[in-house]
Short mmCIF file of C-alpha atoms and ligand atoms in Angstrom, two decimals:
data_model
loop_
_atom_site.label_atom_id
_atom_site.label_comp_id
_atom_site.label_asym_id
_atom_site.label_seq_id
_atom_site.Cartn_x
_atom_site.Cartn_y
_atom_site.Cartn_z
CA MET A 1 -1.06 -6.69 -18.95
CA LEU A 2 0.94 -8.26 -16.17
CA ARG A 3 2.30 -5.92 -13.53
CA LEU A 4 3.78 -8.20 -10.87
CA GLU A 5 4.69 -11.89 -10.66
CA VAL A 6 5.67 -13.41 -7.33
CA LYS A 7 7.34 -16.81 -7.64
CA ASN A 8 8.10 -19.21 -4.81
CA LEU A 9 8.71 -16.34 -2.39
CA ASN A 10 10.04 -17.19 1.08
CA LYS A 11 11.09 -15.08 4.03
CA ASN A 12 12.84 -16.07 7.25
CA PHE A 13 13.79 -13.59 9.91
CA THR A 14 17.07 -14.02 11.75
CA ILE A 15 16.74 -12.78 15.31
CA HIS A 16 20.24 -11.60 16.14
CA THR A 17 19.39 -10.85 19.76
CA GLN A 18 18.36 -14.51 20.16
CA GLY A 19 21.61 -16.10 18.97
CA GLY A 20 20.60 -15.98 15.30
CA MET A 21 17.32 -17.85 15.83
CA LYS A 22 15.21 -18.15 12.66
CA VAL A 23 11.53 -17.17 12.53
CA LYS A 24 9.45 -18.03 9.45
CA GLY A 25 7.75 -14.99 7.93
CA PHE A 26 6.05 -16.79 5.01
CA GLU A 27 6.84 -19.55 2.54
CA ASN A 28 6.12 -20.64 -1.04
CA ILE A 29 4.07 -17.62 -2.06
CA ASN A 30 2.99 -17.54 -5.71
CA PHE A 31 0.68 -15.02 -7.36
CA SER A 32 0.48 -12.47 -10.11
CA VAL A 33 -1.36 -9.18 -10.55
CA LYS A 34 -2.40 -7.47 -13.75
CA ASN A 35 -2.96 -3.77 -14.36
CA GLY A 36 -6.37 -2.76 -13.05
CA GLU A 37 -6.59 -5.80 -10.77
CA PHE A 38 -6.92 -5.97 -7.00
CA LEU A 39 -5.44 -8.96 -5.20
CA SER A 40 -6.19 -9.41 -1.50
CA LEU A 41 -3.98 -11.29 0.93
CA PHE A 42 -6.13 -13.11 3.45
CA GLY A 43 -5.24 -15.21 6.48
CA PRO A 44 -4.88 -15.24 10.26
CA SER A 45 -2.79 -12.78 12.20
CA GLY A 46 0.86 -13.79 11.94
CA ALA A 47 0.38 -15.56 8.59
CA GLY A 48 2.85 -13.20 6.94
CA LYS A 49 0.59 -10.77 5.07
CA SER A 50 2.31 -7.56 6.16
CA SER A 51 5.73 -9.15 5.69
CA ILE A 52 4.83 -10.03 2.10
CA LEU A 53 3.91 -6.42 1.32
CA LYS A 54 7.10 -5.17 2.99
CA THR A 55 9.13 -7.67 0.96
CA LEU A 56 7.46 -6.51 -2.27
CA PHE A 57 8.34 -2.91 -1.33
CA ARG A 58 11.87 -4.12 -0.35
CA THR A 59 11.54 -2.85 3.19
CA TYR A 60 12.47 -6.50 3.87
CA ASN A 61 14.95 -8.53 1.87
CA THR A 62 13.83 -11.76 0.23
CA THR A 63 15.16 -15.05 1.59
CA LYS A 64 14.27 -17.02 -1.56
CA GLY A 65 12.19 -16.49 -4.69
CA GLU A 66 11.48 -13.87 -7.32
CA ILE A 67 9.45 -10.64 -7.45
CA LEU A 68 9.17 -9.72 -11.12
CA PHE A 69 7.88 -6.19 -11.55
CA HIS A 70 6.88 -5.13 -15.06
CA ARG A 71 7.85 -1.49 -15.37
CA ASP A 72 5.93 1.20 -17.25
CA ASN A 73 8.70 1.04 -19.89
CA LYS A 74 8.09 -2.75 -20.23
CA GLU A 75 11.38 -3.72 -18.60
CA ILE A 76 11.14 -6.48 -16.03
CA VAL A 77 13.00 -5.99 -12.77
CA ASP A 78 13.36 -8.53 -9.98
CA ILE A 79 12.70 -6.48 -6.85
CA SER A 80 14.33 -9.15 -4.70
CA LYS A 81 17.66 -8.55 -6.44
CA ALA A 82 17.49 -4.95 -7.68
CA SER A 83 20.06 -2.40 -6.52
CA GLU A 84 19.18 0.14 -3.84
CA SER A 85 19.13 2.92 -6.43
CA GLU A 86 16.74 0.98 -8.68
CA ILE A 87 14.48 0.42 -5.66
CA LEU A 88 14.48 4.14 -4.82
CA GLU A 89 13.60 4.92 -8.43
CA LEU A 90 10.72 2.41 -8.39
CA ARG A 91 9.38 3.78 -5.10
CA HIS A 92 9.60 7.29 -6.44
CA ALA A 93 7.76 6.64 -9.68
CA GLU A 94 5.99 3.28 -9.88
CA ILE A 95 5.28 1.56 -6.56
CA GLY A 96 3.35 3.06 -3.64
CA TYR A 97 2.86 1.68 -0.13
CA VAL A 98 0.04 2.70 2.21
CA SER A 99 0.34 1.51 5.80
CA GLN A 100 -2.19 1.79 8.61
CA PHE A 101 -0.34 4.70 10.08
CA LEU A 102 0.20 8.23 8.92
CA GLN A 103 3.80 9.36 9.02
CA VAL A 104 4.23 13.05 8.33
CA LEU A 105 6.46 15.93 9.27
CA PRO A 106 5.25 18.23 12.04
CA ARG A 107 3.54 21.52 11.14
CA VAL A 108 2.49 20.48 7.64
CA SER A 109 -1.27 20.90 7.17
CA ALA A 110 -3.56 18.04 6.15
CA VAL A 111 -4.23 19.68 2.78
CA ASP A 112 -0.53 20.12 2.09
CA VAL A 113 0.31 16.55 3.13
CA VAL A 114 -2.11 15.33 0.45
CA ALA A 115 -1.44 18.04 -2.16
CA GLN A 116 2.32 17.43 -2.04
CA GLN A 117 1.80 14.05 -3.68
CA LEU A 118 0.40 15.78 -6.77
CA ILE A 119 2.99 18.56 -6.66
CA PHE A 120 5.78 15.92 -6.62
CA LYS A 121 4.31 14.62 -9.87
CA GLY A 122 4.54 18.07 -11.42
CA GLU A 123 0.99 19.28 -10.92
CA GLU A 124 0.48 22.96 -10.25
CA GLN A 125 0.00 24.06 -6.62
CA THR A 126 -3.49 25.60 -6.76
CA SER A 127 -5.13 22.67 -8.51
CA SER A 128 -3.20 20.22 -6.31
CA ARG A 129 -4.56 21.87 -3.17
CA GLN A 130 -8.07 21.98 -4.63
CA LYS A 131 -7.99 18.25 -5.44
CA ALA A 132 -6.56 17.51 -2.00
CA LYS A 133 -9.45 19.37 -0.36
CA GLU A 134 -11.98 17.46 -2.44
CA MET A 135 -10.41 14.14 -1.49
CA LEU A 136 -10.33 15.04 2.23
CA ALA A 137 -13.96 16.21 2.10
CA TYR A 138 -14.96 12.99 0.31
CA LEU A 139 -13.34 11.03 3.14
CA SER A 140 -15.39 13.03 5.69
CA ILE A 141 -12.57 15.15 7.08
CA LYS A 142 -14.15 18.32 8.46
CA GLU A 143 -13.18 21.49 6.62
CA GLU A 144 -12.00 23.20 9.81
CA LEU A 145 -9.27 20.57 10.09
CA PHE A 146 -7.86 21.06 6.59
CA ASP A 147 -5.24 23.65 7.59
CA LEU A 148 -4.12 21.89 10.77
CA SER A 149 -1.39 19.31 11.18
CA PRO A 150 -2.91 15.82 11.07
CA LEU A 151 -0.58 14.79 13.92
CA THR A 152 -3.23 16.10 16.34
CA PHE A 153 -6.11 14.26 14.61
CA SER A 154 -7.93 11.20 15.95
CA GLY A 155 -6.76 7.75 14.84
CA GLY A 156 -9.55 7.41 12.28
CA GLU A 157 -9.00 10.92 10.92
CA GLN A 158 -5.27 10.28 10.57
CA GLN A 159 -6.01 7.08 8.71
CA ARG A 160 -8.30 8.91 6.28
CA VAL A 161 -5.62 11.56 5.64
CA ASN A 162 -3.19 8.70 5.09
CA ILE A 163 -5.46 7.10 2.50
CA ALA A 164 -6.04 10.43 0.76
CA LYS A 165 -2.25 10.87 0.60
CA GLY A 166 -1.77 7.31 -0.61
CA ILE A 167 -4.31 7.34 -3.43
CA ILE A 168 -4.50 10.90 -4.74
CA ALA A 169 -1.56 10.44 -7.13
CA PRO A 170 -1.51 6.69 -7.64
CA LYS A 171 1.52 4.88 -8.95
CA SER A 172 1.29 1.79 -11.18
CA LEU A 173 1.37 -0.65 -8.27
CA LEU A 174 -0.15 0.17 -4.90
CA LEU A 175 0.42 -1.93 -1.76
CA LEU A 176 -2.17 -1.39 0.99
CA ASP A 177 -1.73 -2.81 4.50
CA GLU A 178 -5.09 -2.59 6.31
CA PRO A 179 -5.73 0.97 5.14
CA THR A 180 -9.25 0.95 6.63
CA ALA A 181 -8.45 -0.77 9.94
CA SER A 182 -9.91 1.94 12.20
CA LEU A 183 -12.62 3.30 9.91
CA ASP A 184 -16.36 2.90 10.30
CA LYS A 185 -18.40 1.10 7.64
CA ASN A 186 -19.43 4.26 5.84
CA ASN A 187 -15.87 5.52 5.41
CA THR A 188 -14.60 2.03 4.59
CA MET A 189 -17.10 1.85 1.72
CA LYS A 190 -16.02 5.29 0.48
CA VAL A 191 -12.45 4.04 0.36
CA VAL A 192 -13.62 0.95 -1.53
CA GLU A 193 -15.31 3.23 -4.09
CA LYS A 194 -12.08 5.22 -4.58
CA LEU A 195 -10.06 2.02 -4.97
CA LYS A 196 -12.52 0.87 -7.64
CA GLU A 197 -11.83 4.11 -9.53
CA LEU A 198 -8.12 3.38 -9.34
CA LYS A 199 -8.74 -0.07 -10.83
CA LYS A 200 -10.53 1.58 -13.75
CA GLN A 201 -7.46 3.78 -14.24
CA GLY A 202 -5.35 0.61 -14.54
CA VAL A 203 -3.63 0.69 -11.16
CA ALA A 204 -2.60 -2.77 -9.92
CA MET A 205 -3.15 -3.25 -6.19
CA ILE A 206 -2.30 -5.76 -3.50
CA GLY A 207 -4.12 -5.20 -0.24
CA ILE A 208 -4.94 -6.55 3.19
CA PHE A 209 -8.39 -5.90 4.66
CA HIS A 210 -9.76 -6.98 8.00
CA ASP A 211 -13.28 -6.03 6.79
CA LEU A 212 -14.37 -9.09 4.79
CA GLU A 213 -17.22 -7.30 3.05
CA ALA A 214 -14.84 -4.61 1.82
CA MET A 215 -12.35 -7.27 0.76
CA GLU A 216 -14.94 -9.11 -1.30
CA MET A 217 -16.24 -5.93 -2.90
CA ILE A 218 -12.87 -4.79 -4.13
CA SER A 219 -10.99 -8.02 -4.86
CA ASP A 220 -10.56 -9.68 -8.24
CA ASN A 221 -8.55 -12.44 -6.58
CA ILE A 222 -7.97 -13.51 -2.98
CA TYR A 223 -4.73 -15.25 -2.01
CA LYS A 224 -5.23 -17.32 1.13
CA LEU A 225 -2.41 -17.79 3.60
CA LYS A 226 -2.11 -20.27 6.43
CA ARG A 227 -0.25 -19.65 9.64
CA VAL A 228 3.33 -20.89 9.11
CA ASN A 229 4.76 -20.90 12.65
N1 ADP B 301 10.85 -7.54 11.54
C1 ADP B 301 10.55 -8.77 11.99
N2 ADP B 301 11.43 -9.48 12.74
C2 ADP B 301 11.13 -10.72 13.17
N3 ADP B 301 9.98 -11.36 12.93
C3 ADP B 301 9.07 -10.71 12.20
C4 ADP B 301 9.29 -9.39 11.69
N4 ADP B 301 8.19 -9.00 10.99
C5 ADP B 301 7.33 -10.04 11.05
N5 ADP B 301 7.84 -11.06 11.77
C6 ADP B 301 7.20 -12.36 12.04
O1 ADP B 301 6.72 -12.88 10.81
C7 ADP B 301 5.46 -13.51 11.01
C8 ADP B 301 4.41 -12.89 10.10
O2 ADP B 301 4.10 -11.58 10.58
P1 ADP B 301 3.21 -10.53 9.78
O3 ADP B 301 3.73 -10.44 8.40
O4 ADP B 301 3.15 -9.27 10.56
O5 ADP B 301 1.78 -11.25 9.76
P2 ADP B 301 0.32 -10.69 9.44
O6 ADP B 301 0.47 -9.35 8.79
O7 ADP B 301 -0.28 -11.72 8.54
O8 ADP B 301 -0.39 -10.61 10.74
C9 ADP B 301 5.13 -13.38 12.50
O9 ADP B 301 5.51 -14.56 13.14
C10 ADP B 301 5.98 -12.20 12.92
O10 ADP B 301 6.32 -12.27 14.28
MG1 MG B 302 -0.27 -7.44 9.31
#
């Protein structure tokens, strides 16, 4: 079952502080992703990979092209043209985005940051916290850190909390921008294992990996980008 079709997608940035100068983000992007499939975006730095994910999540507006998202209820919505309220609804229920960086409120513990994702979906608090602890332990977060705010954690620890938060309650489509960028091989492979489980559950994913071995292990398809500027 198709989940997302991207057709002739183009993005230019207008730099208002430079007299409206145009910078190419990416051009003529075409791909589709089915449920349970992982598509990787691959190409040199500056090729437009992150901008594509941000455009799919509608953090960026589309310059030209279509982003046809097949909803759980079978409706098809063009993300490039959907209203702000439709986008908020999709982000709430069907599309997730995991960046490299953890963004959380101060004074919320690592366990709660992760457990909240399950609680938002209606799961009961005790089992949500238990599952959050298991996920953090799986990703090699030390137990003594569980009840502390992840804002004081190391870069790699923050990234693992971020992944735990991003995958514990997966939505139908998950966008992952270098989620393992500062992880060692062992933890990167653990993340790959978890992402494989999500594929089995039918989650469609589009991701960017700098670790080529991880990319090849997880990908069903690889979309290659060239530098456009
Ligand atoms: N918000 C922005 N404003 C202006 N230019 C941007 C913005 N975001 C990305 N770009 C430009 O778009 C191009 C692609 O960037 P990016 O998507 O970050 O590439 P990648 O993730 O493949 O390294 C680069 O030339 C970058 O400078
Ligand atoms: Mg990038």
